[in-house]
CSV table of C-alpha atoms and ligand atoms in Angstrom, one decimal:
chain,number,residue,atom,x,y,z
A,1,UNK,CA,0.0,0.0,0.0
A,2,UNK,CA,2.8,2.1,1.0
A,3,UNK,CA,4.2,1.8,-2.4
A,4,UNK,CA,0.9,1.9,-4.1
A,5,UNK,CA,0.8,5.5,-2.9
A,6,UNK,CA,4.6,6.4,-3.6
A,7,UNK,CA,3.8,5.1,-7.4
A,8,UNK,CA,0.9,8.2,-7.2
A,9,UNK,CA,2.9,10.6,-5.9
A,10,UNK,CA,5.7,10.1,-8.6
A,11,UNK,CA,2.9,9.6,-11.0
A,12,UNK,CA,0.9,12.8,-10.3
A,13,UNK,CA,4.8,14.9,-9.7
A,14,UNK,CA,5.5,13.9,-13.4
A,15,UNK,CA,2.4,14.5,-14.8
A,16,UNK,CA,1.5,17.9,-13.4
A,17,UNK,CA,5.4,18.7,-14.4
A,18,UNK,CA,3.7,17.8,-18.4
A,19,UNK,CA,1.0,19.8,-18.3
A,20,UNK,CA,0.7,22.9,-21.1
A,21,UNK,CA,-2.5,24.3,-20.2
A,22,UNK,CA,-5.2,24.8,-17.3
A,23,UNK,CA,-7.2,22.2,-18.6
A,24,UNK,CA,-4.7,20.1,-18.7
A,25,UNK,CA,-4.3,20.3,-15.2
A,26,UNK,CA,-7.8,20.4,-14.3
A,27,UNK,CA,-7.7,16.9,-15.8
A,28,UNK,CA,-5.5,16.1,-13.3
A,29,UNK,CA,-7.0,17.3,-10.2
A,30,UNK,CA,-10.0,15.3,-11.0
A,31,UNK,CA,-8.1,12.0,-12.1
A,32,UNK,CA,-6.4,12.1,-8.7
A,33,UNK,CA,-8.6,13.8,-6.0
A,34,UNK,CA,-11.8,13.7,-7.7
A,35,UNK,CA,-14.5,11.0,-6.6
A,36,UNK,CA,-13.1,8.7,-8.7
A,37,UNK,CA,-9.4,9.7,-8.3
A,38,UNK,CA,-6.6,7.5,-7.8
A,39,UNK,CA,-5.6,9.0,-4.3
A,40,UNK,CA,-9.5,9.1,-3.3
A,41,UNK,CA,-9.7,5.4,-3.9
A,42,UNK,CA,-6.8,5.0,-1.3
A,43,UNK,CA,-9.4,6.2,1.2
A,44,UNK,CA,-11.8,4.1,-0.3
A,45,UNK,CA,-9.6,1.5,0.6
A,46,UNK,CA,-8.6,2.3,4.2
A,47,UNK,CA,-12.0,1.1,5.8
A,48,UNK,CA,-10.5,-2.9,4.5
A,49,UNK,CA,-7.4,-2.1,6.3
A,50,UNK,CA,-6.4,-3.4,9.7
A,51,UNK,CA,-5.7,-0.1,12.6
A,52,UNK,CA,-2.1,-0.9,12.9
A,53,UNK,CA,-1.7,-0.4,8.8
A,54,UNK,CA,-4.8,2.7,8.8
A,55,UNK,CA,-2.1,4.8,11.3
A,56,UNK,CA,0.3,4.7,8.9
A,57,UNK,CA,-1.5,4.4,5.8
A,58,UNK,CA,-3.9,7.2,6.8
A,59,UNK,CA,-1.1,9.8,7.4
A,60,UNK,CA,0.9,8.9,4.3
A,61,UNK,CA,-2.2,9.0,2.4
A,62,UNK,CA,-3.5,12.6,4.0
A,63,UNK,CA,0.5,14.0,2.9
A,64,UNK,CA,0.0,12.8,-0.6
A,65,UNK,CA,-3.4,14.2,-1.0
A,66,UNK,CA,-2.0,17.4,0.5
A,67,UNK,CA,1.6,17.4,-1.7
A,68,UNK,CA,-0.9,16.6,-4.9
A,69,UNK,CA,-3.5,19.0,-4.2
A,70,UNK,CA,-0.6,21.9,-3.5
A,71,UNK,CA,1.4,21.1,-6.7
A,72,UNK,CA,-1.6,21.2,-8.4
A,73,UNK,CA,-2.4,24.6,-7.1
A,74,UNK,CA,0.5,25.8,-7.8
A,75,UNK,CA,0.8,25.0,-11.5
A,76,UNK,CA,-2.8,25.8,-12.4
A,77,UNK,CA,-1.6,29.3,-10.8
A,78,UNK,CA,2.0,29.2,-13.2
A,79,UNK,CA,-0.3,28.4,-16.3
A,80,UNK,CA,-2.6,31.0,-15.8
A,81,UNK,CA,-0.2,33.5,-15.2
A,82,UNK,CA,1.4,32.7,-18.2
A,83,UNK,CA,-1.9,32.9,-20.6
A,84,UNK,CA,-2.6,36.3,-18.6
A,85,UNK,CA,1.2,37.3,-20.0
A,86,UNK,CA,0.8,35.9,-23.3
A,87,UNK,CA,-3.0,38.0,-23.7
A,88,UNK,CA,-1.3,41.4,-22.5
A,89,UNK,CA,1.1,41.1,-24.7
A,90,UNK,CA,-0.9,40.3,-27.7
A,91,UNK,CA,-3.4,43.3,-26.7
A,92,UNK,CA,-0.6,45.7,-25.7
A,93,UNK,CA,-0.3,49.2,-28.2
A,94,UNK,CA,3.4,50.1,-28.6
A,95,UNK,CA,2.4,53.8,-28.6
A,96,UNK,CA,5.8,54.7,-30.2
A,97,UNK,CA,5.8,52.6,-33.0
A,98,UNK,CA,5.0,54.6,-36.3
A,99,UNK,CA,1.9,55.0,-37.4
A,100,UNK,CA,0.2,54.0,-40.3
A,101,UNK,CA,0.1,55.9,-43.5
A,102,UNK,CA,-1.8,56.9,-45.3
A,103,UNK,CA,-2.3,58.2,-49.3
A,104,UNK,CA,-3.9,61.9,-49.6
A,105,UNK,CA,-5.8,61.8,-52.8
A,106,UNK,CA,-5.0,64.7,-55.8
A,107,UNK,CA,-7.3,66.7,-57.4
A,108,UNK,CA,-8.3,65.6,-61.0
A,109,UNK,CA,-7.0,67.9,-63.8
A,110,UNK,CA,-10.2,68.8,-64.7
A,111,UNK,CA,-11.3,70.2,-61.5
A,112,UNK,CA,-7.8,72.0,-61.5
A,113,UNK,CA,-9.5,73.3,-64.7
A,114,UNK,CA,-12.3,74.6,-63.9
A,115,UNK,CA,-11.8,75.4,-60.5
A,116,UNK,CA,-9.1,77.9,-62.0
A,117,UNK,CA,-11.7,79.5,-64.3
A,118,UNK,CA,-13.8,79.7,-62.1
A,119,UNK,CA,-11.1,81.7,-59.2
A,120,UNK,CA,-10.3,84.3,-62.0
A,121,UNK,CA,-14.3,85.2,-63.0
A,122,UNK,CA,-15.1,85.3,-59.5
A,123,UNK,CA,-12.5,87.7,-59.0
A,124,UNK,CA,-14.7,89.9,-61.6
A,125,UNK,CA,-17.9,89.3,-59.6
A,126,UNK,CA,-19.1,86.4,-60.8
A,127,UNK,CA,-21.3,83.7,-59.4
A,128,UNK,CA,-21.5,80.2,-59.8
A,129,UNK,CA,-25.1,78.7,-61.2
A,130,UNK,CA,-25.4,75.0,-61.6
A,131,UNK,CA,-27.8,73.0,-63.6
A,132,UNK,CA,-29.1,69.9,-63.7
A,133,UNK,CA,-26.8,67.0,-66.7
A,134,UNK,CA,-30.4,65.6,-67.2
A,135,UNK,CA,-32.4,68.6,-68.5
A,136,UNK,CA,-35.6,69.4,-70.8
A,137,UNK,CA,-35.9,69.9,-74.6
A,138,UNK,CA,-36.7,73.3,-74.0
A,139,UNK,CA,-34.0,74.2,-72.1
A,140,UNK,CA,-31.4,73.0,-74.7
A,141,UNK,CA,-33.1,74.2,-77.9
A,142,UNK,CA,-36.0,76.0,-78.0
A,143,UNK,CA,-35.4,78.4,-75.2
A,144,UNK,CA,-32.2,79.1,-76.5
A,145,UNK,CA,-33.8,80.2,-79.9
A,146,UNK,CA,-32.5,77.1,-81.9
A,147,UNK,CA,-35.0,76.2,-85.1
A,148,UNK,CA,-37.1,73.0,-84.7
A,149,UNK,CA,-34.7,72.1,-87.2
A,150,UNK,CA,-31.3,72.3,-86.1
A,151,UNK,CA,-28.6,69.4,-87.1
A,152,UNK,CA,-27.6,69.1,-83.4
A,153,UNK,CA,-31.2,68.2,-81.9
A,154,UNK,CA,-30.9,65.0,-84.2
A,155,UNK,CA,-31.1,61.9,-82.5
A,156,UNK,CA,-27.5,60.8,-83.9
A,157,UNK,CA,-25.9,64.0,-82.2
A,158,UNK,CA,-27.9,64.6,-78.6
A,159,UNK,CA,-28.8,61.6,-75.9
A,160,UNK,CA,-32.7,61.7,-75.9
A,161,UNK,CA,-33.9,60.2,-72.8
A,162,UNK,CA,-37.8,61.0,-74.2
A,163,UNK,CA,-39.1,62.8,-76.6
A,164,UNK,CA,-38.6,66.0,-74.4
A,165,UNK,CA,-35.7,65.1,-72.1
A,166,UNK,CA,-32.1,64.6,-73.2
A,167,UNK,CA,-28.7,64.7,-71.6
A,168,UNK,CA,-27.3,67.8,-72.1
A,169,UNK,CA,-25.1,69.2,-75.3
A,170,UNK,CA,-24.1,72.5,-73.7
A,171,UNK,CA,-24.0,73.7,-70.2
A,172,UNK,CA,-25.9,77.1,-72.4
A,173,UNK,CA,-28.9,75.6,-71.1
A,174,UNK,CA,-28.2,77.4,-67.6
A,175,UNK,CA,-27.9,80.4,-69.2
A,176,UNK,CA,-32.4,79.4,-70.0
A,177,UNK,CA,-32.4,78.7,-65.9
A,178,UNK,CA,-30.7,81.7,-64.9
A,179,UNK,CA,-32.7,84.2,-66.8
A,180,UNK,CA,-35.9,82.4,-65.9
A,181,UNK,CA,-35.3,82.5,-61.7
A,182,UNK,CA,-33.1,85.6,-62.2
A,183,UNK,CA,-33.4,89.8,-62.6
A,184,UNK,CA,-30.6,91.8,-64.5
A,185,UNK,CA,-28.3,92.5,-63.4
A,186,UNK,CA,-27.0,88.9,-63.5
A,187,UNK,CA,-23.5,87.8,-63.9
A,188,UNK,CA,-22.9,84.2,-63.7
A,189,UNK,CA,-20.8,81.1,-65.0
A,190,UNK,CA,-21.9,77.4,-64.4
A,191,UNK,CA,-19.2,74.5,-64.8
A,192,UNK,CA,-20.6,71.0,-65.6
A,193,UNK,CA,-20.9,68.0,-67.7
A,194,UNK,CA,-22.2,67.9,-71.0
A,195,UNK,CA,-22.8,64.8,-73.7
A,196,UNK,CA,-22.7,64.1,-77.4
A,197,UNK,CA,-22.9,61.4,-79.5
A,198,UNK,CA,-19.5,61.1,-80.3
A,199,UNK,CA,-17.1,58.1,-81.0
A,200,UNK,CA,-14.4,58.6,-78.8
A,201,UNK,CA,-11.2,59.6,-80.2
A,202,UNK,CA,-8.0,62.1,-79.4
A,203,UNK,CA,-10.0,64.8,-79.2
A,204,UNK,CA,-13.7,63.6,-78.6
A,205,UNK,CA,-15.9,62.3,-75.7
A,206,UNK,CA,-19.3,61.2,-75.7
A,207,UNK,CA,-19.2,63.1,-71.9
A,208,UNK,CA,-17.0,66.4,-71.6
A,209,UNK,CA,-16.9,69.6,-69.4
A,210,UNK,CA,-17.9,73.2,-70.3
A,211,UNK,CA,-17.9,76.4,-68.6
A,212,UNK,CA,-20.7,78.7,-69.3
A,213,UNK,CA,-21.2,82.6,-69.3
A,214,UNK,CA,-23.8,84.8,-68.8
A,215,UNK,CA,-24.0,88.5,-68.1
A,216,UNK,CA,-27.2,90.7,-68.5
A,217,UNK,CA,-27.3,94.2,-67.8
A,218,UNK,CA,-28.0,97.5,-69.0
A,219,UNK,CA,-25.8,98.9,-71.7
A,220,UNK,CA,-23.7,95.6,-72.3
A,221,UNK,CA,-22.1,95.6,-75.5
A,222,UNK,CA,-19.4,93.6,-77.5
A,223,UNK,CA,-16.6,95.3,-76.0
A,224,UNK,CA,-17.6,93.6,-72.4
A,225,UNK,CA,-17.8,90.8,-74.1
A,226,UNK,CA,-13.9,91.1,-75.7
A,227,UNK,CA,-12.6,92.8,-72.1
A,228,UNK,CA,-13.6,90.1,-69.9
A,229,UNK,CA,-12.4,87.4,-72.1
A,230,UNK,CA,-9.3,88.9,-72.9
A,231,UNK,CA,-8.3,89.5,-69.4
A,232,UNK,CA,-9.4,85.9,-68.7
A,233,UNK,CA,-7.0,84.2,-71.6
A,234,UNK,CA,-4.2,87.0,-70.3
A,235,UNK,CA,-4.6,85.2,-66.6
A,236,UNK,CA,-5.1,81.7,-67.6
A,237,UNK,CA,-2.7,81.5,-70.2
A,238,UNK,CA,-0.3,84.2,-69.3
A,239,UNK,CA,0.1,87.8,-69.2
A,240,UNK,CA,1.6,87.9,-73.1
A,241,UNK,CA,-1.5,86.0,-74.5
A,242,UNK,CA,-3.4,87.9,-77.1
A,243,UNK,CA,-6.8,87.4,-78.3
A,244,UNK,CA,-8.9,87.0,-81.7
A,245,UNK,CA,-13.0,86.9,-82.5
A,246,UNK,CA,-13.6,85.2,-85.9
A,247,UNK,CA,-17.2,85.6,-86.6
A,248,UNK,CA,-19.3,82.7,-86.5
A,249,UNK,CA,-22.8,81.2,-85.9
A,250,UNK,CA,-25.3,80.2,-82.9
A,251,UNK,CA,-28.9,80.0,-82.7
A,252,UNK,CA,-28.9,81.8,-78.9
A,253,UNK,CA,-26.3,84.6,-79.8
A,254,UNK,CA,-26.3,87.4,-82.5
A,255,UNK,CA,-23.2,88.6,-83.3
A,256,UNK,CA,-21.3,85.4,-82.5
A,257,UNK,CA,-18.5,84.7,-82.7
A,258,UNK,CA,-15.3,82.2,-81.5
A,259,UNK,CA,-12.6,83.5,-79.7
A,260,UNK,CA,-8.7,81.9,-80.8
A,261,UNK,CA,-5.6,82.4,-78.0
A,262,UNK,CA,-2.0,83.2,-79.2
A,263,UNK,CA,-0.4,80.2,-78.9
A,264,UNK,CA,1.0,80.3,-75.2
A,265,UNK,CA,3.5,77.6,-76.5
A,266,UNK,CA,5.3,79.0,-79.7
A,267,UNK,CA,3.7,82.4,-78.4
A,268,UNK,CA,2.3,82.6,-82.2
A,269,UNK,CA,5.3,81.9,-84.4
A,270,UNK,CA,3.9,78.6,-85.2
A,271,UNK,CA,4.6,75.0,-83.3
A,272,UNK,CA,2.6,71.4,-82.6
A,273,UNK,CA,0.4,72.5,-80.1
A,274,UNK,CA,-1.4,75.6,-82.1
A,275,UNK,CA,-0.9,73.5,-85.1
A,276,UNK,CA,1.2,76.0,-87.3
A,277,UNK,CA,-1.1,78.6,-87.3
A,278,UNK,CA,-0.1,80.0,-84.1
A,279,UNK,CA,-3.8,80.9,-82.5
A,280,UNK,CA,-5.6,78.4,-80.6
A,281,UNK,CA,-9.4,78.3,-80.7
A,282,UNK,CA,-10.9,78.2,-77.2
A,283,UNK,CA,-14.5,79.4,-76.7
A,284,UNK,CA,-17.5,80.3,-78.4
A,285,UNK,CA,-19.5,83.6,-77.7
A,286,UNK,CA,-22.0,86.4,-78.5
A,287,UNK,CA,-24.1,88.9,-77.6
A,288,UNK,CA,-27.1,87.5,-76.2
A,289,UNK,CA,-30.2,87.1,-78.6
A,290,UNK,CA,-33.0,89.0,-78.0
A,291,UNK,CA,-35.6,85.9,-78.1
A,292,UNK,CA,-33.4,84.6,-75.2
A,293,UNK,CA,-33.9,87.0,-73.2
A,294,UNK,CA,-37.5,87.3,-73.9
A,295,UNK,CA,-37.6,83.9,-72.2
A,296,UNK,CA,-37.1,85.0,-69.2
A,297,UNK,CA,-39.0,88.0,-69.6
A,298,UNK,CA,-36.7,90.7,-69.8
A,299,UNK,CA,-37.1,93.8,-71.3
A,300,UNK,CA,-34.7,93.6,-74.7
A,301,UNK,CA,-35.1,97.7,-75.0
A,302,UNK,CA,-33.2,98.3,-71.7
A,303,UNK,CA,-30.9,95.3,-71.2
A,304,UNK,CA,-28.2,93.6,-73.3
A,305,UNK,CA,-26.2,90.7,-72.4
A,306,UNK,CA,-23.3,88.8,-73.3
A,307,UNK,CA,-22.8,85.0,-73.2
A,308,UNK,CA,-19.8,82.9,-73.7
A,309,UNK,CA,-19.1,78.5,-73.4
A,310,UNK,CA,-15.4,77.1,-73.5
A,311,UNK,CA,-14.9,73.3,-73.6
A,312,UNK,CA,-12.9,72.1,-69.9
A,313,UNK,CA,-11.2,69.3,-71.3
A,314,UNK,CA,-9.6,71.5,-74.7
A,315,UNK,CA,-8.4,74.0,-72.0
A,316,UNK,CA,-6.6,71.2,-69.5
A,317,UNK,CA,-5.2,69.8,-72.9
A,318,UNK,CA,-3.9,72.8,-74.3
A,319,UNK,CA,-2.4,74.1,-70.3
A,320,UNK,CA,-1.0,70.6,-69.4
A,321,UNK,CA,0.0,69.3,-73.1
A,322,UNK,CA,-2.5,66.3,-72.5
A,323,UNK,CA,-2.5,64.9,-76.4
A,324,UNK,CA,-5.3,62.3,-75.9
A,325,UNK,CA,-8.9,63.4,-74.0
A,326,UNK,CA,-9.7,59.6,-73.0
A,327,UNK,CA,-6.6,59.8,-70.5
A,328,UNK,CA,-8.9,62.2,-68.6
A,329,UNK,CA,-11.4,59.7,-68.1
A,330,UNK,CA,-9.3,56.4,-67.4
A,331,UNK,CA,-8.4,57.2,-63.7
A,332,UNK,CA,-4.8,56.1,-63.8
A,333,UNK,CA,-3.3,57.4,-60.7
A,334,UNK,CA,-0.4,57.7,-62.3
A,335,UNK,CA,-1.8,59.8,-65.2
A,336,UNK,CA,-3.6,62.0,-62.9
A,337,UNK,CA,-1.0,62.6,-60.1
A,338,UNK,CA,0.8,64.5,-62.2
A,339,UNK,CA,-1.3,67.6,-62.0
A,340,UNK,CA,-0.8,68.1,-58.2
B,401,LIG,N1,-23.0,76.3,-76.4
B,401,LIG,C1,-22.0,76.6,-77.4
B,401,LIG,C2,-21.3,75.3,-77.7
B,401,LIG,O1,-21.5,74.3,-77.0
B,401,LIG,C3,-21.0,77.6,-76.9
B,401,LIG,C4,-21.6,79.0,-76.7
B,401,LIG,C5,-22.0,79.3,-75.4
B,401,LIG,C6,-21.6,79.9,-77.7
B,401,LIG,C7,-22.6,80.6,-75.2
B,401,LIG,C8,-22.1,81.1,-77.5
B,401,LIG,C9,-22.6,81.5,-76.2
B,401,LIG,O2,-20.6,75.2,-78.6
């Protein structure tokens, strides 16, 4: 019996000195002092025993049971130290390690563009009116005086939507907006997106960017029209830039005309970028039409105005010597981090 209990003690010594985990040695505990436990069924046994064997059975029993239950104790107490160890150091911050970084994002060339435009009119008074990308037949055409039969209301040049709803051709359909909700004396521009049906090549896009102009007042006259432009070309494209009007046509203004830059490159002498010729076309103005401003039911006898629409994307081209519009529209990072 004595060495019964010995073979325990050695047994439950080594065993407890194996064990990884908590659980492990909860396993333990109950193989050895649990009901069924090895040392428990020594007690069991002492009741067969005769009294000479129980007084020194009993004791040697009781100091195993105690030795057991204490290096048991003691280990579930090293184990769970350890987990507690391991867990702080797997939640611990290292406040002074770096942080992460992180990418700032640039703005797109475009919005370089026109945010740029729109700094220097502003600086001449100007507010910014926006209108809707999907907007009415009326709005587009009629209102701005174009005949029922127009090439560019043809299905194969404007995105119809219905029979009276398209996507818009020109941002000139603010210029319909503004004098509708608006009194002279109104001086505006309006960014946006426009759409034609075009085939997408160097130079085209089905969706592009114009800046519009509009300014209604009394006594506006053509030489309002040339003065603000010019100074506009002479701050976007450089003090030294000089400025043309070649006569031309739209429905919405009479005269019209399109206004060519000296080429900021060559500075008119002639290169690749103006195309030998050294002026570069840029916008397309006029002095408002009267029927224009009849729709928004302004009296043509006291007020003239002036209206202008330049194209975002020919503008961004021409500044940043971008040779193909589809790179505008293909977000490579690398493309458009240059612009920064
Ligand atoms: N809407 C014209 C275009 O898209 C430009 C323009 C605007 C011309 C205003 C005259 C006045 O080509």
């Amino acid at each position: 019996m004595q060495e019964r209990i010995q073979e325990i003690l050695n047994e439950a010594k080594e065993k407890i000195a194996q064990a990884a985990t908590p659980e492990d040695v909860e396993q333990l505990r109950v193989g050895f002092l649990g009901k069924k436990g090895k040392i428990t069924d020594i007690f069991k046994m002492m009741g067969k025993l005769d009294k000479e064997e129980k007084k020194t059975i009993g004791p040697a029993a009781n100091k195993v049971k105690n030795e057991v239950d204490a290096l048991i104790n003691e280990k579930m107490a090293e184990l769970k130290e350890k987990a507690k160890q391991a867990r702080f150091k797997m939640e611990s911050i290292d406040v002074t390690e770096p942080g992460k970084g992180y990418k700032v994002g640039v703005k797109h060339p475009l919005t370089i563009t026109m945010e740029e435009v729109s700094r220097i009119f502003m600086s001449m008074g100007y507010s910014i009116a926006e209108g809707p990308q999907v907007e009415t037949v009326f709005n587009v055409f009629d209102g701005l005086n174009s005949p029922p039969n127009h090439p560019s209301r043809d299905l194969t040049d404007t995105f119809y939507i219905t029979e009276d709803t398209v996507l818009r051709p020109h941002t000139s359909s603010v210029q319909v907006r503004t004098l509708k909700t608006k009194k002279p004396p109104i001086k505006v521009i309006s960014p946006g997106r426009c759409f034609r049906c075009d085939t997408p090549d160097a130079t085209h896009s089905p969706m592009f960017h114009q800046i519009e102009g509009l300014v209604v007042d009394e006594g506006i006259t053509m030489a309002d029209l040339k003065g603000t432009l010019d100074s506009m070309a002479k701050q976007l494209f450089g003090s030294n830039t000089r400025t043309k009007f070649r006569p031309h046509h739209f429905p919405f203004t009479e005269p019209s005309a399109e206004m060519d830059v000296s080429c900021f490159v060559c500075g008119g002498k002639g290169c690749r970028v103006c195309g030998g010729n050294g002026w570069i076309e840029i916008l397309g103005c006029g002095m408002v039409h009267p029927n224009v401003l009849e729709v928004g039911d302004i009296d043509t006898e006291k007020y003239t105005g002036f209206a202008f629409g330049m194209g975002v994307e020919r503008i961004a081209m021409l500044k940043y010597g971008v040779s193909d519009i589809r790179l505008f529209y293909e977000n490579d990072k690398r493309f458009i981090e240059q612009f920064k």
